[in-house]
């Protein structure tokens, strides 16, 4: 059962302050040449475990609501998804994510105004102007990564995959093994990463260690590529909702309210109970 509006208001009031935007300092770039020592940072090694349990607790504390029986599950300890342990009525809400948790390219662009114009200009010259919303998310992931456990998004970042099999993660040999069309699409994604990597050099508020580490940049790029969606020119990542897998036997959609809060509505399913599915649709 969903929480009452009164309880919801209390949850949002208690959690919202942790997500206030932090604008980059005007400190000269050379002052960022050494990453500050933090109690914990996200280990991006491919074999690093995903702390999904801590993320689940964090999401609940931040105001995420879910229908009864909704939980995170994994069959191999590496890949995780949302499942339900009980039947859900058609057209029933299953997940609510408050606006403070949502990463939005439009909000990030406002946060970084005056700091990223050179990088944006370079992407435009590279013919990647349509990728600017994803680039803004890419920068935000890197900013929060640098903050380590000081970031309010640390539990979510530490729950994300480290190993990816998309185009940007492949080697030239991998492309040769793919059918021609698939190979071209994979190589296009690699080109997008290279463009982001080059534009990253134009950003002064990130440390030299981060800007010079292609593994960190590729991880952040892959997070955005695999967990974001776009609508009306705005790219978004919705923590917790990004755990939902797409199953062809199911039909569901996100409801995006004008305040940017999100609900996941379960429409119908041909197999129960182990599935969730989503596409995106605005609140009317």
PDB file of C-alpha atoms in Angstrom:
ATOM      1  CA  UNK A   1       0.000   0.000   0.000  1.00  0.00           C
ATOM      2  CA  UNK A   2       1.322   3.482  -0.843  1.00  0.00           C
ATOM      3  CA  UNK A   3       2.143   5.893   1.961  1.00  0.00           C
ATOM      4  CA  UNK A   4      -0.242   8.695   2.823  1.00  0.00           C
ATOM      5  CA  UNK A   5       0.419  12.219   1.556  1.00  0.00           C
ATOM      6  CA  UNK A   6       1.201  13.301   5.101  1.00  0.00           C
ATOM      7  CA  UNK A   7       3.870  10.635   5.515  1.00  0.00           C
ATOM      8  CA  UNK A   8       5.210  11.422   2.043  1.00  0.00           C
ATOM      9  CA  UNK A   9       5.550  15.100   2.894  1.00  0.00           C
ATOM     10  CA  UNK A  10       7.575  14.229   5.972  1.00  0.00           C
ATOM     11  CA  UNK A  11       9.874  11.953   3.996  1.00  0.00           C
ATOM     12  CA  UNK A  12      10.508  14.591   1.337  1.00  0.00           C
ATOM     13  CA  UNK A  13      11.099  17.307   3.917  1.00  0.00           C
ATOM     14  CA  UNK A  14      13.636  15.165   5.767  1.00  0.00           C
ATOM     15  CA  UNK A  15      15.505  14.011   2.667  1.00  0.00           C
ATOM     16  CA  UNK A  16      15.459  16.997   0.344  1.00  0.00           C
ATOM     17  CA  UNK A  17      18.313  18.910   1.969  1.00  0.00           C
ATOM     18  CA  UNK A  18      20.801  16.183   1.108  1.00  0.00           C
ATOM     19  CA  UNK A  19      20.294  16.813  -2.613  1.00  0.00           C
ATOM     20  CA  UNK A  20      20.917  20.556  -2.818  1.00  0.00           C
ATOM     21  CA  UNK A  21      22.926  21.502  -5.908  1.00  0.00           C
ATOM     22  CA  UNK A  22      26.610  22.232  -5.306  1.00  0.00           C
ATOM     23  CA  UNK A  23      28.098  24.586  -7.890  1.00  0.00           C
ATOM     24  CA  UNK A  24      31.739  24.051  -8.855  1.00  0.00           C
ATOM     25  CA  UNK A  25      34.215  26.375  -7.207  1.00  0.00           C
ATOM     26  CA  UNK A  26      35.838  29.189  -9.184  1.00  0.00           C
ATOM     27  CA  UNK A  27      39.183  27.949  -7.870  1.00  0.00           C
ATOM     28  CA  UNK A  28      41.807  27.780 -10.649  1.00  0.00           C
ATOM     29  CA  UNK A  29      42.093  24.395 -12.361  1.00  0.00           C
ATOM     30  CA  UNK A  30      45.559  23.639 -10.949  1.00  0.00           C
ATOM     31  CA  UNK A  31      44.079  23.687  -7.435  1.00  0.00           C
ATOM     32  CA  UNK A  32      42.195  20.489  -8.353  1.00  0.00           C
ATOM     33  CA  UNK A  33      45.350  18.610  -9.318  1.00  0.00           C
ATOM     34  CA  UNK A  34      45.024  16.327  -6.298  1.00  0.00           C
ATOM     35  CA  UNK A  35      41.825  14.459  -5.495  1.00  0.00           C
ATOM     36  CA  UNK A  36      40.896  15.001  -1.806  1.00  0.00           C
ATOM     37  CA  UNK A  37      41.264  12.024   0.523  1.00  0.00           C
ATOM     38  CA  UNK A  38      37.878  10.562   1.275  1.00  0.00           C
ATOM     39  CA  UNK A  39      36.733   7.878   3.667  1.00  0.00           C
ATOM     40  CA  UNK A  40      35.325   5.862   0.766  1.00  0.00           C
ATOM     41  CA  UNK A  41      35.178   6.112  -3.003  1.00  0.00           C
ATOM     42  CA  UNK A  42      33.446   3.936  -5.567  1.00  0.00           C
ATOM     43  CA  UNK A  43      35.679   1.077  -6.675  1.00  0.00           C
ATOM     44  CA  UNK A  44      35.153   0.842 -10.443  1.00  0.00           C
ATOM     45  CA  UNK A  45      37.169  -2.350 -10.928  1.00  0.00           C
ATOM     46  CA  UNK A  46      35.100  -4.796 -12.963  1.00  0.00           C
ATOM     47  CA  UNK A  47      35.257  -7.384 -10.172  1.00  0.00           C
ATOM     48  CA  UNK A  48      34.155  -4.953  -7.429  1.00  0.00           C
ATOM     49  CA  UNK A  49      30.920  -6.040  -5.682  1.00  0.00           C
ATOM     50  CA  UNK A  50      27.765  -3.953  -6.033  1.00  0.00           C
ATOM     51  CA  UNK A  51      26.357  -2.793  -2.701  1.00  0.00           C
ATOM     52  CA  UNK A  52      22.717  -2.930  -3.728  1.00  0.00           C
ATOM     53  CA  UNK A  53      21.484  -3.502  -0.182  1.00  0.00           C
ATOM     54  CA  UNK A  54      22.824  -0.157   1.020  1.00  0.00           C
ATOM     55  CA  UNK A  55      21.286   1.550  -2.015  1.00  0.00           C
ATOM     56  CA  UNK A  56      17.924  -0.030  -1.228  1.00  0.00           C
ATOM     57  CA  UNK A  57      18.054   1.329   2.338  1.00  0.00           C
ATOM     58  CA  UNK A  58      19.161   4.746   1.051  1.00  0.00           C
ATOM     59  CA  UNK A  59      16.281   4.903  -1.419  1.00  0.00           C
ATOM     60  CA  UNK A  60      13.744   4.135   1.288  1.00  0.00           C
ATOM     61  CA  UNK A  61      15.241   6.763   3.590  1.00  0.00           C
ATOM     62  CA  UNK A  62      15.031   9.340   0.775  1.00  0.00           C
ATOM     63  CA  UNK A  63      11.324   8.786   0.238  1.00  0.00           C
ATOM     64  CA  UNK A  64      11.059   6.075  -2.410  1.00  0.00           C
ATOM     65  CA  UNK A  65       7.778   4.205  -2.018  1.00  0.00           C
ATOM     66  CA  UNK A  66       6.912   0.825  -3.461  1.00  0.00           C
ATOM     67  CA  UNK A  67       3.938  -1.477  -3.570  1.00  0.00           C
ATOM     68  CA  UNK A  68       3.839  -4.520  -1.353  1.00  0.00           C
ATOM     69  CA  UNK A  69       5.986  -7.391  -2.608  1.00  0.00           C
ATOM     70  CA  UNK A  70       8.324  -5.172  -4.674  1.00  0.00           C
ATOM     71  CA  UNK A  71      11.976  -5.987  -4.051  1.00  0.00           C
ATOM     72  CA  UNK A  72      15.400  -6.081  -5.693  1.00  0.00           C
ATOM     73  CA  UNK A  73      16.676  -9.474  -6.724  1.00  0.00           C
ATOM     74  CA  UNK A  74      19.626 -11.133  -8.434  1.00  0.00           C
ATOM     75  CA  UNK A  75      20.241 -14.620  -9.741  1.00  0.00           C
ATOM     76  CA  UNK A  76      24.019 -14.337  -9.940  1.00  0.00           C
ATOM     77  CA  UNK A  77      24.947 -11.561  -7.489  1.00  0.00           C
ATOM     78  CA  UNK A  78      26.021  -9.353 -10.385  1.00  0.00           C
ATOM     79  CA  UNK A  79      22.912  -8.399 -12.348  1.00  0.00           C
ATOM     80  CA  UNK A  80      20.013  -6.990 -10.333  1.00  0.00           C
ATOM     81  CA  UNK A  81      16.438  -6.117 -11.212  1.00  0.00           C
ATOM     82  CA  UNK A  82      13.068  -5.376  -9.629  1.00  0.00           C
ATOM     83  CA  UNK A  83      10.623  -8.186  -9.024  1.00  0.00           C
ATOM     84  CA  UNK A  84       7.361  -8.686  -7.189  1.00  0.00           C
ATOM     85  CA  UNK A  85       6.606 -11.624  -4.937  1.00  0.00           C
ATOM     86  CA  UNK A  86       2.858 -11.242  -5.402  1.00  0.00           C
ATOM     87  CA  UNK A  87       0.397 -10.528  -8.178  1.00  0.00           C
ATOM     88  CA  UNK A  88      -0.190  -6.867  -8.952  1.00  0.00           C
ATOM     89  CA  UNK A  89      -3.530  -5.582 -10.191  1.00  0.00           C
ATOM     90  CA  UNK A  90      -3.391  -4.009 -13.640  1.00  0.00           C
ATOM     91  CA  UNK A  91      -2.983  -0.207 -13.618  1.00  0.00           C
ATOM     92  CA  UNK A  92      -1.616  -0.222 -10.065  1.00  0.00           C
ATOM     93  CA  UNK A  93       1.282   2.027  -8.901  1.00  0.00           C
ATOM     94  CA  UNK A  94       4.366   0.050  -7.930  1.00  0.00           C
ATOM     95  CA  UNK A  95       7.136   2.617  -7.429  1.00  0.00           C
ATOM     96  CA  UNK A  96       7.395   6.312  -6.549  1.00  0.00           C
ATOM     97  CA  UNK A  97      10.665   8.288  -6.701  1.00  0.00           C
ATOM     98  CA  UNK A  98      10.745  11.866  -5.332  1.00  0.00           C
ATOM     99  CA  UNK A  99      12.097  14.658  -7.500  1.00  0.00           C
ATOM    100  CA  UNK A 100      15.123  15.307  -5.267  1.00  0.00           C
ATOM    101  CA  UNK A 101      16.613  11.958  -6.294  1.00  0.00           C
ATOM    102  CA  UNK A 102      16.241  12.414 -10.056  1.00  0.00           C
ATOM    103  CA  UNK A 103      19.265  13.431 -12.139  1.00  0.00           C
ATOM    104  CA  UNK A 104      18.017  15.742 -14.880  1.00  0.00           C
ATOM    105  CA  UNK A 105      20.186  17.176 -17.648  1.00  0.00           C
ATOM    106  CA  UNK A 106      18.257  20.459 -17.613  1.00  0.00           C
ATOM    107  CA  UNK A 107      18.843  20.937 -13.893  1.00  0.00           C
ATOM    108  CA  UNK A 108      22.506  19.983 -14.223  1.00  0.00           C
ATOM    109  CA  UNK A 109      22.933  22.457 -17.092  1.00  0.00           C
ATOM    110  CA  UNK A 110      21.631  25.239 -14.838  1.00  0.00           C
ATOM    111  CA  UNK A 111      23.916  24.100 -12.022  1.00  0.00           C
ATOM    112  CA  UNK A 112      26.966  24.186 -14.302  1.00  0.00           C
ATOM    113  CA  UNK A 113      26.130  27.320 -16.298  1.00  0.00           C
ATOM    114  CA  UNK A 114      29.259  29.336 -16.889  1.00  0.00           C
ATOM    115  CA  UNK A 115      31.571  26.353 -16.424  1.00  0.00           C
ATOM    116  CA  UNK A 116      31.013  24.072 -19.411  1.00  0.00           C
ATOM    117  CA  UNK A 117      30.534  26.308 -22.451  1.00  0.00           C
ATOM    118  CA  UNK A 118      33.940  25.419 -23.932  1.00  0.00           C
ATOM    119  CA  UNK A 119      33.177  21.712 -23.653  1.00  0.00           C
ATOM    120  CA  UNK A 120      29.746  22.222 -25.203  1.00  0.00           C
ATOM    121  CA  UNK A 121      31.257  24.224 -28.072  1.00  0.00           C
ATOM    122  CA  UNK A 122      33.700  21.394 -28.785  1.00  0.00           C
ATOM    123  CA  UNK A 123      30.915  18.816 -28.863  1.00  0.00           C
ATOM    124  CA  UNK A 124      29.042  21.046 -31.291  1.00  0.00           C
ATOM    125  CA  UNK A 125      32.052  21.218 -33.596  1.00  0.00           C
ATOM    126  CA  UNK A 126      32.349  17.423 -33.402  1.00  0.00           C
ATOM    127  CA  UNK A 127      28.769  17.067 -34.584  1.00  0.00           C
ATOM    128  CA  UNK A 128      27.571  15.827 -31.197  1.00  0.00           C
ATOM    129  CA  UNK A 129      25.278  18.698 -30.253  1.00  0.00           C
ATOM    130  CA  UNK A 130      22.359  16.280 -29.818  1.00  0.00           C
ATOM    131  CA  UNK A 131      24.365  14.462 -27.146  1.00  0.00           C
ATOM    132  CA  UNK A 132      24.617  17.477 -24.819  1.00  0.00           C
ATOM    133  CA  UNK A 133      21.902  16.235 -22.387  1.00  0.00           C
ATOM    134  CA  UNK A 134      23.782  12.950 -21.924  1.00  0.00           C
ATOM    135  CA  UNK A 135      27.047  14.887 -21.569  1.00  0.00           C
ATOM    136  CA  UNK A 136      25.544  16.904 -18.723  1.00  0.00           C
ATOM    137  CA  UNK A 137      24.563  13.678 -16.947  1.00  0.00           C
ATOM    138  CA  UNK A 138      28.066  12.327 -17.629  1.00  0.00           C
ATOM    139  CA  UNK A 139      29.622  15.340 -15.885  1.00  0.00           C
ATOM    140  CA  UNK A 140      27.247  14.998 -12.940  1.00  0.00           C
ATOM    141  CA  UNK A 141      28.166  11.347 -12.429  1.00  0.00           C
ATOM    142  CA  UNK A 142      31.854  12.303 -12.452  1.00  0.00           C
ATOM    143  CA  UNK A 143      31.258  15.173 -10.007  1.00  0.00           C
ATOM    144  CA  UNK A 144      29.457  12.911  -7.558  1.00  0.00           C
ATOM    145  CA  UNK A 145      32.110  10.205  -8.025  1.00  0.00           C
ATOM    146  CA  UNK A 146      34.812  12.690  -7.013  1.00  0.00           C
ATOM    147  CA  UNK A 147      32.922  13.567  -3.833  1.00  0.00           C
ATOM    148  CA  UNK A 148      33.169   9.968  -2.660  1.00  0.00           C
ATOM    149  CA  UNK A 149      31.032   9.175   0.367  1.00  0.00           C
ATOM    150  CA  UNK A 150      30.438  12.921   0.825  1.00  0.00           C
ATOM    151  CA  UNK A 151      28.067  12.679  -2.137  1.00  0.00           C
ATOM    152  CA  UNK A 152      24.376  12.128  -1.324  1.00  0.00           C
ATOM    153  CA  UNK A 153      24.359   9.795  -4.350  1.00  0.00           C
ATOM    154  CA  UNK A 154      27.208   7.598  -3.068  1.00  0.00           C
ATOM    155  CA  UNK A 155      24.977   4.605  -2.142  1.00  0.00           C
ATOM    156  CA  UNK A 156      23.455   4.659  -5.624  1.00  0.00           C
ATOM    157  CA  UNK A 157      26.821   5.024  -7.385  1.00  0.00           C
ATOM    158  CA  UNK A 158      28.271   2.183  -5.308  1.00  0.00           C
ATOM    159  CA  UNK A 159      25.410  -0.087  -6.385  1.00  0.00           C
ATOM    160  CA  UNK A 160      25.951   0.392 -10.119  1.00  0.00           C
ATOM    161  CA  UNK A 161      27.520  -2.177 -12.472  1.00  0.00           C
ATOM    162  CA  UNK A 162      31.243  -1.968 -13.137  1.00  0.00           C
ATOM    163  CA  UNK A 163      31.256  -4.332 -16.099  1.00  0.00           C
ATOM    164  CA  UNK A 164      29.515  -3.342 -19.334  1.00  0.00           C
ATOM    165  CA  UNK A 165      29.207  -5.006 -22.720  1.00  0.00           C
ATOM    166  CA  UNK A 166      28.003  -2.057 -24.798  1.00  0.00           C
ATOM    167  CA  UNK A 167      29.829  -0.475 -27.722  1.00  0.00           C
ATOM    168  CA  UNK A 168      31.989   1.887 -25.660  1.00  0.00           C
ATOM    169  CA  UNK A 169      33.299  -1.058 -23.617  1.00  0.00           C
ATOM    170  CA  UNK A 170      34.339  -3.143 -26.647  1.00  0.00           C
ATOM    171  CA  UNK A 171      37.741  -3.527 -28.266  1.00  0.00           C
ATOM    172  CA  UNK A 172      38.427  -3.246 -32.023  1.00  0.00           C
ATOM    173  CA  UNK A 173      38.544  -7.040 -32.183  1.00  0.00           C
ATOM    174  CA  UNK A 174      35.007  -7.196 -30.751  1.00  0.00           C
ATOM    175  CA  UNK A 175      33.690  -5.092 -33.642  1.00  0.00           C
ATOM    176  CA  UNK A 176      35.159  -7.539 -36.155  1.00  0.00           C
ATOM    177  CA  UNK A 177      33.159 -10.356 -34.555  1.00  0.00           C
ATOM    178  CA  UNK A 178      29.828  -8.565 -34.888  1.00  0.00           C
ATOM    179  CA  UNK A 179      27.437  -8.467 -37.880  1.00  0.00           C
ATOM    180  CA  UNK A 180      28.043  -5.328 -39.989  1.00  0.00           C
ATOM    181  CA  UNK A 181      25.037  -3.312 -38.789  1.00  0.00           C
ATOM    182  CA  UNK A 182      25.577  -4.178 -35.128  1.00  0.00           C
ATOM    183  CA  UNK A 183      29.275  -3.427 -35.493  1.00  0.00           C
ATOM    184  CA  UNK A 184      28.546   0.017 -36.949  1.00  0.00           C
ATOM    185  CA  UNK A 185      26.108   0.849 -34.125  1.00  0.00           C
ATOM    186  CA  UNK A 186      28.628  -0.289 -31.529  1.00  0.00           C
ATOM    187  CA  UNK A 187      31.364   1.784 -33.140  1.00  0.00           C
ATOM    188  CA  UNK A 188      29.049   4.815 -33.199  1.00  0.00           C
ATOM    189  CA  UNK A 189      28.696   4.483 -29.433  1.00  0.00           C
ATOM    190  CA  UNK A 190      32.463   4.291 -29.076  1.00  0.00           C
ATOM    191  CA  UNK A 191      32.766   7.506 -31.103  1.00  0.00           C
ATOM    192  CA  UNK A 192      30.289   9.183 -28.735  1.00  0.00           C
ATOM    193  CA  UNK A 193      32.504   8.196 -25.808  1.00  0.00           C
ATOM    194  CA  UNK A 194      35.607   9.543 -27.547  1.00  0.00           C
ATOM    195  CA  UNK A 195      33.790  12.843 -28.125  1.00  0.00           C
ATOM    196  CA  UNK A 196      32.841  13.020 -24.427  1.00  0.00           C
ATOM    197  CA  UNK A 197      36.422  12.143 -23.456  1.00  0.00           C
ATOM    198  CA  UNK A 198      37.800  14.969 -25.599  1.00  0.00           C
ATOM    199  CA  UNK A 199      35.231  17.475 -24.295  1.00  0.00           C
ATOM    200  CA  UNK A 200      36.051  16.461 -20.732  1.00  0.00           C
ATOM    201  CA  UNK A 201      39.465  18.086 -21.150  1.00  0.00           C
ATOM    202  CA  UNK A 202      37.707  21.451 -21.456  1.00  0.00           C
ATOM    203  CA  UNK A 203      36.155  21.140 -17.974  1.00  0.00           C
ATOM    204  CA  UNK A 204      38.194  22.782 -15.226  1.00  0.00           C
ATOM    205  CA  UNK A 205      36.200  21.940 -12.088  1.00  0.00           C
ATOM    206  CA  UNK A 206      37.053  18.221 -12.155  1.00  0.00           C
ATOM    207  CA  UNK A 207      40.413  16.967 -10.922  1.00  0.00           C
ATOM    208  CA  UNK A 208      43.290  16.124 -13.236  1.00  0.00           C
ATOM    209  CA  UNK A 209      43.173  12.536 -11.942  1.00  0.00           C
ATOM    210  CA  UNK A 210      39.571  12.169 -13.046  1.00  0.00           C
ATOM    211  CA  UNK A 211      40.016  13.905 -16.398  1.00  0.00           C
ATOM    212  CA  UNK A 212      43.087  11.816 -17.132  1.00  0.00           C
ATOM    213  CA  UNK A 213      41.595   8.454 -16.191  1.00  0.00           C
ATOM    214  CA  UNK A 214      39.846   6.940 -19.188  1.00  0.00           C
ATOM    215  CA  UNK A 215      38.547   3.993 -17.145  1.00  0.00           C
ATOM    216  CA  UNK A 216      36.623   6.327 -14.811  1.00  0.00           C
ATOM    217  CA  UNK A 217      35.324   8.362 -17.747  1.00  0.00           C
ATOM    218  CA  UNK A 218      34.218   5.230 -19.611  1.00  0.00           C
ATOM    219  CA  UNK A 219      32.436   3.915 -16.512  1.00  0.00           C
ATOM    220  CA  UNK A 220      30.544   7.202 -16.092  1.00  0.00           C
ATOM    221  CA  UNK A 221      29.704   7.242 -19.804  1.00  0.00           C
ATOM    222  CA  UNK A 222      28.366   3.691 -19.663  1.00  0.00           C
ATOM    223  CA  UNK A 223      26.275   4.499 -16.588  1.00  0.00           C
ATOM    224  CA  UNK A 224      24.594   7.291 -18.532  1.00  0.00           C
ATOM    225  CA  UNK A 225      24.228   5.276 -21.737  1.00  0.00           C
ATOM    226  CA  UNK A 226      22.613   2.288 -20.034  1.00  0.00           C
ATOM    227  CA  UNK A 227      20.521   3.949 -17.300  1.00  0.00           C
ATOM    228  CA  UNK A 228      19.217   7.209 -18.743  1.00  0.00           C
ATOM    229  CA  UNK A 229      16.278   8.011 -20.980  1.00  0.00           C
ATOM    230  CA  UNK A 230      15.348  11.160 -22.881  1.00  0.00           C
ATOM    231  CA  UNK A 231      12.109  12.984 -23.521  1.00  0.00           C
ATOM    232  CA  UNK A 232      11.494  16.481 -24.891  1.00  0.00           C
ATOM    233  CA  UNK A 233      15.232  17.154 -25.065  1.00  0.00           C
ATOM    234  CA  UNK A 234      15.878  16.315 -21.410  1.00  0.00           C
ATOM    235  CA  UNK A 235      17.857  13.259 -20.317  1.00  0.00           C
ATOM    236  CA  UNK A 236      17.159  11.783 -16.888  1.00  0.00           C
ATOM    237  CA  UNK A 237      18.361   9.027 -14.591  1.00  0.00           C
ATOM    238  CA  UNK A 238      15.942   7.895 -11.884  1.00  0.00           C
ATOM    239  CA  UNK A 239      17.742   5.954  -9.123  1.00  0.00           C
ATOM    240  CA  UNK A 240      15.907   2.779  -8.058  1.00  0.00           C
ATOM    241  CA  UNK A 241      13.620   3.002 -11.119  1.00  0.00           C
ATOM    242  CA  UNK A 242      16.756   2.381 -13.200  1.00  0.00           C
ATOM    243  CA  UNK A 243      16.801  -1.153 -11.758  1.00  0.00           C
ATOM    244  CA  UNK A 244      13.650  -2.061 -13.692  1.00  0.00           C
ATOM    245  CA  UNK A 245      14.244  -4.545 -16.502  1.00  0.00           C
ATOM    246  CA  UNK A 246      12.324  -4.585 -19.765  1.00  0.00           C
ATOM    247  CA  UNK A 247      10.430  -7.784 -20.529  1.00  0.00           C
ATOM    248  CA  UNK A 248       8.547  -8.202 -23.792  1.00  0.00           C
ATOM    249  CA  UNK A 249       5.773 -10.113 -22.016  1.00  0.00           C
ATOM    250  CA  UNK A 250       4.937  -7.074 -19.901  1.00  0.00           C
ATOM    251  CA  UNK A 251       3.522  -3.633 -20.486  1.00  0.00           C
ATOM    252  CA  UNK A 252       4.104  -0.697 -18.168  1.00  0.00           C
ATOM    253  CA  UNK A 253       5.167   2.911 -18.133  1.00  0.00           C
ATOM    254  CA  UNK A 254       6.628   5.643 -16.012  1.00  0.00           C
ATOM    255  CA  UNK A 255       4.333   8.527 -15.237  1.00  0.00           C
ATOM    256  CA  UNK A 256       6.375  11.744 -15.231  1.00  0.00           C
ATOM    257  CA  UNK A 257       4.633  14.502 -13.348  1.00  0.00           C
ATOM    258  CA  UNK A 258       5.360  18.130 -14.180  1.00  0.00           C
ATOM    259  CA  UNK A 259       7.205  18.437 -10.859  1.00  0.00           C
ATOM    260  CA  UNK A 260       9.584  15.701 -12.139  1.00  0.00           C
ATOM    261  CA  UNK A 261       8.444  13.184  -9.544  1.00  0.00           C
ATOM    262  CA  UNK A 262       8.116   9.720 -10.992  1.00  0.00           C
ATOM    263  CA  UNK A 263       5.657   6.886 -10.581  1.00  0.00           C
ATOM    264  CA  UNK A 264       5.953   3.475 -12.175  1.00  0.00           C
ATOM    265  CA  UNK A 265       2.540   2.138 -13.126  1.00  0.00           C
ATOM    266  CA  UNK A 266       2.081  -1.572 -13.761  1.00  0.00           C
ATOM    267  CA  UNK A 267      -0.251  -2.091 -16.724  1.00  0.00           C
ATOM    268  CA  UNK A 268      -0.377  -5.816 -17.457  1.00  0.00           C
ATOM    269  CA  UNK A 269       1.783  -8.916 -17.697  1.00  0.00           C
ATOM    270  CA  UNK A 270       1.544 -12.287 -19.375  1.00  0.00           C
ATOM    271  CA  UNK A 271       3.889 -13.960 -16.882  1.00  0.00           C
ATOM    272  CA  UNK A 272       3.740 -13.367 -13.127  1.00  0.00           C
ATOM    273  CA  UNK A 273       5.206 -12.555 -10.714  1.00  0.00           C
ATOM    274  CA  UNK A 274       8.858 -12.060 -11.755  1.00  0.00           C
ATOM    275  CA  UNK A 275       8.851  -9.108 -14.092  1.00  0.00           C
ATOM    276  CA  UNK A 276       8.687  -5.366 -14.450  1.00  0.00           C
ATOM    277  CA  UNK A 277       8.714  -3.256 -17.580  1.00  0.00           C
ATOM    278  CA  UNK A 278       8.767   0.399 -18.498  1.00  0.00           C
ATOM    279  CA  UNK A 279       8.565   3.024 -21.186  1.00  0.00           C
ATOM    280  CA  UNK A 280       8.177   6.728 -20.562  1.00  0.00           C
ATOM    281  CA  UNK A 281       5.077   8.909 -20.733  1.00  0.00           C
ATOM    282  CA  UNK A 282       4.358  12.365 -19.283  1.00  0.00           C
ATOM    283  CA  UNK A 283       1.727  13.026 -16.679  1.00  0.00           C
ATOM    284  CA  UNK A 284      -1.396  14.562 -18.200  1.00  0.00           C
TER     285      UNK A 284
END
